[in-house]
Amino acid sequence: MKKNYSILFGLAFLILATVTALLAPWIAPYPYDQQDMSAILQSPNSDHLLGTDSLGRDLLSRMIYGARVSLSIGLSTSLVALVIGTLYGGIAGYQGGWVDHGMMRIVDVLFAIPDLLLIILITVVIGRGFWGIFLALSLISWVGVARLVRGEVLRLKEMPYIEAARGIGAGNWRILFRHILPGLGGLLIVTLTFRIPAAILAESTLSFVGLGLAPPFSSWGVLANDGWTAMRFFPHLMVFPGGAIFIIVLACNLVGDGLRDIWEPKTIV
Amino acid sequence: MLRFILKRLLWGIPVLWSVATITFIIMHIVPGGPFDAEKQLPPEIKANIEEKYHLDKPFLTQYLLYMGNLLKGDLGPSYKYLGRSVNDVIADTFPVSIQLGVIAFILSLVLGTGSGLLSAASREKGIWMDKTSMFMAISGVSIPHFVLAALLILVLSQTFHLFPPALWEGWEYTILPAISLAAAPAAYMARLMRSTLSDVLREDYIRTCHAKGLSTRIILFKHALKNAVPPLITFSGPLFAGLITGSFIIEYIFSIPGMGKYFVTAVINRDYPLIMGVTLIYAVLIVLANLVVDLLYFVVDPRVRRK
């Protein structure tokens, strides 16, 4: 394996961001909700490294706390989508026949309903808190994973080693969980590294247009939305949170790219 | 061939029916209705309105009424845009989204395949070209389109005054939204193109071409490219359907009166018929796009034709 600088760079940034998010209360220079009316809408300066917003809140502190929300939404929804998608796609692909046919037609229908509709309706029922967004994003993103996993399972189950396992009398569940699932490992990890940035993007986009997390949560998307309204005169309010989203997503994608090159699941680009 | 098309079109009917039914059910399960405004309406007026739109009838009756009208091609009245039918709203907004979507689609196709090709072709000779274009591509898939749109507005319209920052009044208004829309799919296509093309370039028949003494350009364009096209087609179909139905975010940022913007407003307002209308158009387009994808496979890949 040749040295892969993009993985290193990506991982380094992800670790940095995670540590920052975890240690937010100790790292952030100000409390995220502390208003200072004597210092509103400041450009970056020595007191406020990234400037302040229209209520005099320190942007850097708000971004450090925002990292918690953005990262945890990205990680948790991707994991849930991965689990549901793997089970669904795995069962469909392994069973084959009419079970597979029926399950995949359901996926077709879900694919044809606009994501945004489902997201908005789910958040109307559950509310636009962390859990609402978490559930909405998890529920829409397993579908793609299911398709990928099904394709891979279809390929794997024809492999000689599966036939061998069946030959010595292994049951269906045993074959599925002990023999096929481990074979999916590389594909799943790579899928995860690409799902996380997609989820972060989706959350920030929703929050940006005011359909995502409601206050008092402040994800990077919420901050970018705040900044957007004042962008004309105070571009830093938009540029910093937007830049943060860009860099974290870039870092995830770099890691994903690197891992894909190592394991080479050809199905994901 | 004709049988295949007919079969697929027929299969589209249950898909559309399921999409319509599921959407209809979800909309009605979700608490709150189209006329629960912040300002409480007097009960008699609310009752009258609900009677007019048959909202007082049992759920099943509403469903059958809607489906009956749908078969006649009538998408019903809009609850929020008074006096306008959903057909009218869509007729006004869909062309805008189509126009923007088509431009963005062409832009992403040209940019994506172009840079993917360049990068795969220059992998041996000019590493830096491959590296640069792949760095651009990974940045392209990583930048949220609202951030890109904001940056474009900030730089190209506020600082250099090259393009208008918003509205929809002529060709110069299409540039910034089209770039913002096209960046991510273009970047994705570039990556797709590069990875499939470099796989193809490792195949035996390409080595044969080299051995025959063909020039790199002919090998690339005449022999390798053909085999790199199918994955691109698979990606392009749904992309096209998505782009022409309109992106809410981009239409919101640039104040473009397209269908995407109306759709989200409709969901927030619970304008049931408008939500149904746009969802169904999207579903029809997805079904058609997937059919076209399969047909294009027939055209570009003789191996598929033989099966």
XYZ file of C-alpha atoms in Angstrom:
576
model
C 0.000 0.000 0.000
C 1.471 3.275 -1.051
C 1.324 6.215 1.283
C -2.073 7.778 0.989
C -1.858 11.424 1.936
C -5.500 12.150 1.264
C -6.605 9.615 3.884
C -4.128 11.063 6.361
C -5.280 14.609 5.742
C -8.934 13.637 5.928
C -8.519 11.590 9.094
C -6.480 14.283 10.777
C -9.183 16.823 10.143
C -11.974 14.507 11.235
C -10.179 13.711 14.486
C -9.553 17.398 15.084
C -13.205 18.221 14.482
C -14.417 15.380 16.695
C -12.121 16.346 19.563
C -13.204 19.971 19.226
C -16.844 18.956 19.320
C -16.365 16.720 22.352
C -14.386 19.303 24.283
C -16.591 22.216 23.233
C -17.316 23.576 26.727
C -13.583 23.781 27.492
C -12.340 24.978 24.124
C -14.953 27.536 23.153
C -13.822 31.021 24.176
C -17.370 32.152 25.018
C -20.658 30.407 25.901
C -22.484 29.821 22.611
C -25.555 31.773 23.662
C -23.844 34.691 25.368
C -25.054 37.913 23.800
C -22.959 41.046 23.899
C -24.812 44.049 22.624
C -21.666 46.181 22.732
C -20.033 43.923 20.155
C -22.549 43.113 17.462
C -21.707 42.194 13.872
C -17.966 42.509 14.324
C -15.583 41.316 11.678
C -12.907 38.871 12.814
C -10.649 40.482 15.413
C -8.455 39.516 18.346
C -11.347 39.249 20.830
C -13.599 37.335 18.484
C -11.429 35.336 16.108
C -14.252 34.750 13.621
C -16.289 37.831 14.460
C -19.744 38.099 16.026
C -23.333 37.855 14.800
C -26.218 40.304 14.981
C -26.771 39.534 18.696
C -23.100 39.873 19.545
C -22.589 36.142 19.934
C -19.096 34.834 19.234
C -19.122 32.982 15.905
C -16.194 30.713 16.727
C -17.876 29.479 19.899
C -21.129 28.913 18.085
C -19.327 26.959 15.394
C -17.526 24.796 17.945
C -20.860 23.883 19.519
C -22.424 23.547 16.065
C -19.849 20.892 15.235
C -21.483 18.673 17.878
C -24.835 18.810 16.152
C -23.533 18.494 12.586
C -21.193 15.607 13.382
C -23.599 13.639 15.529
C -26.409 13.953 12.970
C -24.036 12.837 10.233
C -22.722 9.836 12.140
C -25.959 8.642 13.732
C -28.190 8.857 10.664
C -25.567 7.131 8.531
C -25.234 4.266 10.989
C -28.983 3.752 11.169
C -29.308 3.925 7.384
C -26.485 1.423 7.065
C -28.065 -1.069 9.462
C -31.551 -0.872 7.944
C -30.246 -0.854 4.385
C -27.945 -3.825 4.990
C -30.658 -5.939 6.582
C -33.201 -5.055 3.911
C -30.899 -5.380 0.934
C -29.263 -8.465 2.410
C -32.536 -10.301 2.904
C -33.857 -9.260 -0.510
C -30.706 -10.287 -2.328
C -30.241 -13.513 -0.415
C -33.831 -14.717 -0.629
C -34.190 -13.813 -4.285
C -37.343 -14.721 -6.188
C -40.620 -13.006 -5.393
C -39.425 -11.805 -1.969
C -36.611 -9.908 -3.667
C -38.947 -8.694 -6.380
C -41.528 -7.398 -3.919
C -38.984 -5.758 -1.627
C -37.248 -4.016 -4.503
C -40.531 -2.699 -5.931
C -41.157 -1.033 -2.558
C -37.724 0.542 -2.898
C -38.663 1.734 -6.416
C -41.748 3.453 -5.053
C -39.810 5.092 -2.203
C -37.267 6.299 -4.741
C -39.994 7.994 -6.739
C -41.271 10.043 -3.777
C -39.293 13.269 -3.352
C -37.046 13.125 -0.253
C -37.965 16.623 0.766
C -41.646 15.710 1.039
C -40.908 12.818 3.395
C -38.485 14.878 5.454
C -40.861 17.781 5.906
C -43.813 15.563 6.744
C -41.817 13.515 9.263
C -40.529 16.641 10.964
C -44.061 18.007 11.115
C -45.119 14.943 13.108
C -42.071 14.624 15.352
C -40.946 18.219 15.460
C -37.837 19.914 14.190
C -35.633 18.938 17.094
C -32.613 16.683 16.930
C -34.710 13.493 16.897
C -37.056 14.670 14.179
C -34.226 15.460 11.813
C -32.390 12.296 12.849
C -35.369 10.083 12.096
C -36.261 11.858 8.852
C -32.749 11.635 7.430
C -32.289 8.015 8.544
C -35.561 6.953 6.994
C -34.804 8.394 3.590
C -31.192 7.355 3.271
C -31.369 3.585 3.847
C -32.936 3.079 0.423
C -29.749 3.683 -1.524
C -27.770 1.454 0.856
C -30.334 -1.337 0.383
C -29.842 -1.257 -3.392
C -26.059 -1.388 -3.107
C -26.071 -4.216 -0.567
C -28.577 -6.249 -2.550
C -26.389 -6.072 -5.642
C -23.343 -7.189 -3.710
C -25.210 -10.012 -1.960
C -26.493 -11.264 -5.313
C -22.880 -11.509 -6.431
C -21.538 -13.038 -3.210
C -24.137 -15.746 -2.847
C -22.999 -17.367 -6.076
C -19.442 -17.667 -4.755
C -18.005 -21.165 -4.249
C -17.370 -20.613 -0.538
C -21.060 -20.041 0.064
C -21.855 -23.228 -1.777
C -19.302 -24.975 0.403
C -20.924 -23.599 3.542
C -24.292 -24.821 2.364
C -22.743 -28.163 1.477
C -21.619 -28.770 5.042
C -25.116 -27.936 6.234
C -25.050 -24.283 7.349
C -28.513 -22.745 7.676
C -29.705 -19.641 5.813
C -29.283 -17.249 8.727
C -25.875 -18.607 9.511
C -24.762 -18.179 5.913
C -26.210 -14.684 5.753
C -24.696 -13.423 8.993
C -21.496 -15.410 9.284
C -20.438 -15.725 5.676
C -22.048 -13.056 3.512
C -22.101 -10.138 5.933
C -18.333 -10.211 6.590
C -17.829 -10.279 2.836
C -19.665 -6.970 2.680
C -17.290 -5.340 5.175
C -15.272 -3.203 2.773
C -18.322 -2.073 0.861
C -20.124 -1.137 4.071
C -17.265 0.871 5.529
C -16.780 2.750 2.287
C -20.531 3.353 2.043
C -20.476 4.710 5.578
C -17.690 7.155 4.785
C -19.746 8.453 1.871
C -23.059 8.475 3.750
C -21.718 10.622 6.590
C -20.846 13.629 4.415
C -24.106 13.193 2.511
C -26.024 13.321 5.792
C -24.081 16.371 6.992
C -24.854 18.068 3.682
C -28.524 17.137 3.890
C -28.864 18.435 7.447
C -27.087 21.681 6.657
C -29.129 22.205 3.512
C -32.385 21.661 5.379
C -31.307 23.956 8.182
C -30.111 26.520 5.681
C -33.561 26.924 4.183
C -35.176 26.938 7.613
C -36.661 23.445 7.408
C -34.047 21.750 9.546
C -33.152 22.101 13.174
C -35.103 24.749 15.018
C -33.460 27.023 17.617
C -31.901 26.674 20.188
C -29.893 24.093 18.220
C -27.169 25.616 16.152
C -25.689 23.367 13.521
C -23.411 24.776 10.855
C -26.363 24.872 8.484
C -28.341 27.005 10.939
C -25.367 29.369 11.276
C -25.009 29.594 7.489
C -28.687 30.441 7.289
C -28.219 33.241 9.834
C -25.241 34.455 7.855
C -27.045 34.327 4.520
C -29.469 37.083 5.456
C -26.620 39.418 6.358
C -24.203 38.219 3.706
C -24.157 41.392 1.688
C -22.517 43.436 4.418
C -21.116 40.795 6.734
C -19.868 37.982 4.511
C -17.865 36.354 7.323
C -21.101 35.141 8.936
C -21.823 33.036 5.849
C -18.311 32.183 4.718
C -17.009 30.605 7.948
C -19.876 28.177 8.671
C -20.166 27.383 4.953
C -16.433 26.780 4.785
C -16.614 24.512 7.848
C -19.279 22.347 6.193
C -17.226 22.198 3.026
C -14.035 21.144 4.804
C -15.639 18.472 6.985
C -17.457 16.978 4.001
C -14.259 17.139 1.951
C -12.364 15.373 4.735
C -14.932 12.548 4.871
C -14.858 12.180 1.099
C -11.058 12.054 1.051
C -11.077 9.253 3.614
C -13.816 7.464 1.687
C -11.902 7.780 -1.579
C -8.765 6.438 -0.001
C -10.535 3.471 1.587
C -12.290 2.701 -1.674
C -8.990 2.635 -3.498
C -7.702 0.154 -0.930
C -10.723 -2.189 -0.917
C -11.895 -1.395 -4.417
C -15.633 -1.900 -4.210
C -16.241 -0.803 -7.778
C -19.895 -0.039 -7.257
C -19.426 3.258 -5.426
C -18.043 6.383 -6.941
C -38.304 -4.126 -28.281
C -41.767 -2.648 -28.474
C -42.937 -5.298 -26.039
C -40.208 -4.262 -23.620
C -41.230 -0.608 -23.774
C -44.901 -1.460 -23.321
C -44.143 -3.741 -20.400
C -42.112 -1.049 -18.695
C -44.744 1.606 -19.296
C -47.424 -0.681 -17.891
C -45.238 -1.343 -14.875
C -45.074 2.403 -14.367
C -48.804 2.483 -13.638
C -48.690 0.565 -10.331
C -45.613 2.558 -9.318
C -47.417 5.842 -9.918
C -50.522 4.549 -8.214
C -48.498 3.542 -5.151
C -46.710 6.888 -5.063
C -50.037 8.734 -5.304
C -51.666 6.583 -2.632
C -48.756 6.700 -0.199
C -48.401 10.459 -0.577
C -52.128 10.906 -0.140
C -52.178 8.795 3.011
C -49.097 10.421 4.556
C -50.481 13.901 3.943
C -53.714 13.056 5.669
C -52.156 11.193 8.604
C -49.934 14.127 9.476
C -51.762 16.327 11.999
C -52.908 19.776 10.919
C -54.786 20.776 7.800
C -54.531 23.326 5.029
C -56.881 25.783 6.713
C -55.484 25.785 10.260
C -53.921 29.214 9.834
C -52.356 31.183 12.651
C -55.499 33.306 12.571
C -58.417 31.157 13.670
C -61.194 31.140 11.090
C -64.785 31.324 12.370
C -66.089 27.729 12.498
C -68.856 28.346 9.939
C -66.437 29.763 7.372
C -64.008 26.934 7.947
C -66.826 24.435 7.529
C -67.842 26.096 4.272
C -64.323 26.013 2.909
C -63.906 22.401 3.906
C -67.176 21.537 2.243
C -66.101 23.263 -0.946
C -62.921 21.207 -1.131
C -64.647 18.012 0.113
C -62.404 17.989 3.188
C -65.445 17.224 5.356
C -66.034 13.925 3.585
C -64.668 10.607 4.860
C -61.082 9.840 3.954
C -61.954 7.137 1.447
C -64.406 9.366 -0.410
C -61.757 12.098 -0.655
C -59.294 9.565 -1.989
C -61.684 8.210 -4.611
C -62.717 11.716 -5.679
C -59.079 12.697 -6.092
C -58.160 9.567 -8.010
C -61.227 9.988 -10.246
C -60.195 13.512 -11.172
C -56.609 12.409 -11.616
C -57.656 9.906 -14.270
C -59.208 12.815 -16.147
C -55.934 14.714 -15.872
C -57.376 17.197 -13.388
C -55.024 17.779 -10.469
C -57.603 19.796 -8.553
C -57.710 23.353 -7.216
C -54.833 24.852 -5.252
C -55.871 25.582 -1.655
C -53.498 28.485 -1.231
C -53.397 30.183 -4.618
C -57.074 30.987 -4.751
C -58.821 30.668 -8.072
C -55.933 28.784 -9.625
C -55.893 25.117 -10.359
C -52.840 22.982 -9.702
C -52.608 22.470 -13.457
C -52.281 26.279 -13.841
C -49.614 26.595 -11.152
C -47.613 23.782 -12.694
C -48.042 25.179 -16.201
C -46.583 28.481 -14.940
C -43.695 27.161 -12.899
C -42.627 23.938 -14.578
C -41.243 25.601 -17.757
C -38.955 27.773 -15.610
C -37.578 24.741 -13.795
C -37.209 22.814 -17.055
C -35.253 25.651 -18.634
C -32.876 25.969 -15.697
C -32.637 22.195 -15.317
C -31.760 21.566 -18.948
C -29.024 24.199 -18.913
C -27.608 22.781 -15.684
C -27.796 19.244 -17.083
C -25.913 20.139 -20.254
C -23.355 22.063 -18.240
C -22.720 19.155 -15.884
C -22.549 16.671 -18.750
C -19.986 18.723 -20.665
C -17.882 19.639 -17.639
C -18.131 16.224 -16.021
C -17.354 13.986 -18.978
C -14.787 16.458 -20.272
C -12.708 16.608 -17.150
C -13.171 12.910 -16.419
C -11.889 12.092 -19.871
C -9.001 14.481 -19.583
C -8.037 13.080 -16.244
C -8.208 9.412 -17.266
C -6.322 10.137 -20.490
C -3.564 12.061 -18.768
C -2.995 9.599 -15.933
C 0.284 8.303 -17.327
C 1.707 11.381 -18.965
C 0.588 14.355 -16.956
C -0.036 13.283 -13.382
C -0.626 16.867 -12.307
C -3.542 17.242 -14.702
C -5.226 14.170 -13.288
C -4.511 15.353 -9.750
C -5.858 18.854 -10.351
C -9.021 17.761 -12.039
C -9.686 15.113 -9.395
C -9.090 17.644 -6.645
C -11.616 19.918 -8.334
C -13.994 16.992 -8.584
C -13.769 16.009 -4.933
C -14.214 19.645 -3.948
C -17.196 19.806 -6.271
C -18.965 16.916 -4.566
C -18.094 18.303 -1.148
C -19.272 21.881 -1.428
C -22.929 22.347 -0.462
C -24.696 24.045 -3.335
C -26.006 26.810 -1.115
C -22.451 27.668 -0.081
C -21.347 27.658 -3.706
C -24.315 29.799 -4.677
C -23.562 32.259 -1.884
C -19.909 32.467 -2.907
C -20.832 33.007 -6.558
C -23.203 35.797 -5.608
C -20.639 37.322 -3.273
C -17.815 37.303 -5.815
C -19.343 37.474 -9.278
C -22.288 39.657 -8.560
C -21.568 41.776 -5.487
C -17.876 42.355 -5.998
C -17.464 42.295 -9.776
C -21.068 42.996 -10.855
C -20.850 40.472 -13.690
C -24.180 38.743 -13.167
C -27.398 39.655 -11.384
C -27.649 38.063 -7.915
C -31.285 36.974 -8.187
C -34.563 36.944 -10.136
C -35.415 35.434 -13.497
C -35.588 37.943 -16.314
C -33.240 36.853 -19.064
C -30.319 34.657 -20.025
C -27.841 36.379 -17.700
C -30.041 35.354 -14.782
C -29.556 31.678 -15.570
C -25.754 31.597 -15.274
C -25.189 31.607 -11.521
C -28.026 29.220 -10.604
C -27.037 26.866 -13.420
C -23.423 26.742 -12.219
C -24.525 26.159 -8.616
C -26.814 23.349 -9.715
C -24.338 21.745 -12.083
C -21.236 21.683 -9.883
C -22.017 18.592 -7.816
C -23.325 16.352 -10.629
C -20.461 17.489 -12.889
C -17.954 16.544 -10.223
C -19.657 13.214 -9.676
C -19.664 12.470 -13.393
C -15.980 13.340 -13.646
C -15.193 10.820 -10.926
C -17.426 8.200 -12.497
C -15.908 8.760 -15.928
C -12.365 8.578 -14.643
C -12.843 5.403 -12.639
C -14.709 3.459 -15.347
C -12.432 4.720 -18.083
C -9.275 3.777 -16.260
C -10.719 0.287 -15.672
C -11.504 -0.012 -19.365
C -8.026 1.174 -20.307
C -6.571 -1.796 -18.422
C -8.479 -4.353 -20.485
C -6.920 -6.748 -22.942
C -8.547 -5.343 -26.052
C -6.981 -1.986 -25.327
C -3.577 -3.646 -25.160
C -4.368 -5.196 -28.529
C -5.129 -1.738 -29.875
C -1.805 -0.475 -28.608
C -0.069 -3.476 -30.174
C -1.737 -2.725 -33.493
C -0.059 0.655 -33.292
C -3.158 2.801 -32.942
C -2.652 6.283 -31.613
C -3.655 7.003 -28.019
C -6.321 9.413 -29.196
C -8.033 6.876 -31.412
C -7.868 4.215 -28.710
C -9.397 6.595 -26.208
C -12.189 8.018 -28.303
C -13.001 5.136 -30.613
C -12.426 2.081 -28.437
C -12.366 2.923 -24.748
C -14.992 5.632 -24.488
C -17.848 3.406 -25.672
C -17.413 1.080 -22.728
C -17.241 3.902 -20.227
C -20.597 5.357 -21.226
C -23.138 2.951 -19.607
C -22.551 3.925 -15.939
C -22.806 7.557 -16.995
C -26.201 6.890 -18.546
C -27.437 5.178 -15.390
C -26.504 8.237 -13.377
C -27.803 10.779 -15.881
C -31.384 9.511 -16.076
C -32.550 10.223 -12.531
C -30.291 13.294 -12.453
C -32.137 14.782 -15.420
C -35.517 14.073 -13.826
C -34.341 15.698 -10.596
C -32.839 18.749 -12.265
C -35.862 19.660 -14.384
C -38.349 19.326 -11.529
C -36.466 22.164 -9.915
C -34.210 22.496 -6.918
C -35.898 24.190 -4.026
C -32.668 25.486 -2.511
C -31.391 27.112 -5.676
C -34.775 28.553 -6.581
C -35.077 29.901 -3.042
C -31.619 31.496 -3.036
C -31.975 33.098 -6.450
C -35.700 33.915 -6.103
C -36.576 31.931 -9.213
C -40.297 31.246 -9.699
C -39.841 27.536 -10.433
C -41.684 24.429 -9.394
C -39.248 23.400 -6.651
C -39.971 26.560 -4.721
C -43.724 26.150 -5.038
C -43.454 22.541 -3.958
C -41.864 23.312 -0.619
C -44.223 26.192 0.056
C -47.031 23.773 -0.737
C -45.749 21.208 1.755
C -45.459 23.838 4.458
C -48.936 25.198 3.656
C -50.486 21.725 3.346
C -51.721 22.572 -0.100
C -52.611 18.892 -0.645
C -53.478 18.982 -4.356
C -50.348 20.963 -5.226
C -48.138 18.557 -3.253
C -49.760 15.605 -5.005
C -49.407 17.265 -8.399
C -45.691 17.974 -8.116
C -44.936 14.601 -6.511
C -46.709 12.819 -9.351
C -44.861 14.795 -12.005
C -41.602 13.907 -10.343
C -42.591 10.236 -10.158
C -43.643 10.165 -13.828
C -40.323 11.726 -14.794
C -38.347 9.216 -12.707
C -40.211 6.293 -14.281
C -39.680 7.718 -17.779
C -36.045 8.548 -17.082
C -35.342 4.989 -15.975
C -37.044 3.680 -19.098
C -34.945 5.965 -21.297
C -31.836 4.799 -19.449
C -32.654 1.184 -20.289
C -33.401 2.070 -23.910
C -30.115 3.936 -24.219
C -28.381 0.816 -22.961
C -29.854 -0.985 -25.957
C -28.432 1.667 -28.221
C -24.915 1.899 -26.839
C -24.275 -1.676 -25.751
C -24.715 -4.497 -28.266
C -24.276 -7.059 -25.492
C -27.496 -5.872 -23.864
C -29.258 -6.058 -27.221
C -28.409 -9.710 -27.638
C -29.979 -10.757 -24.305
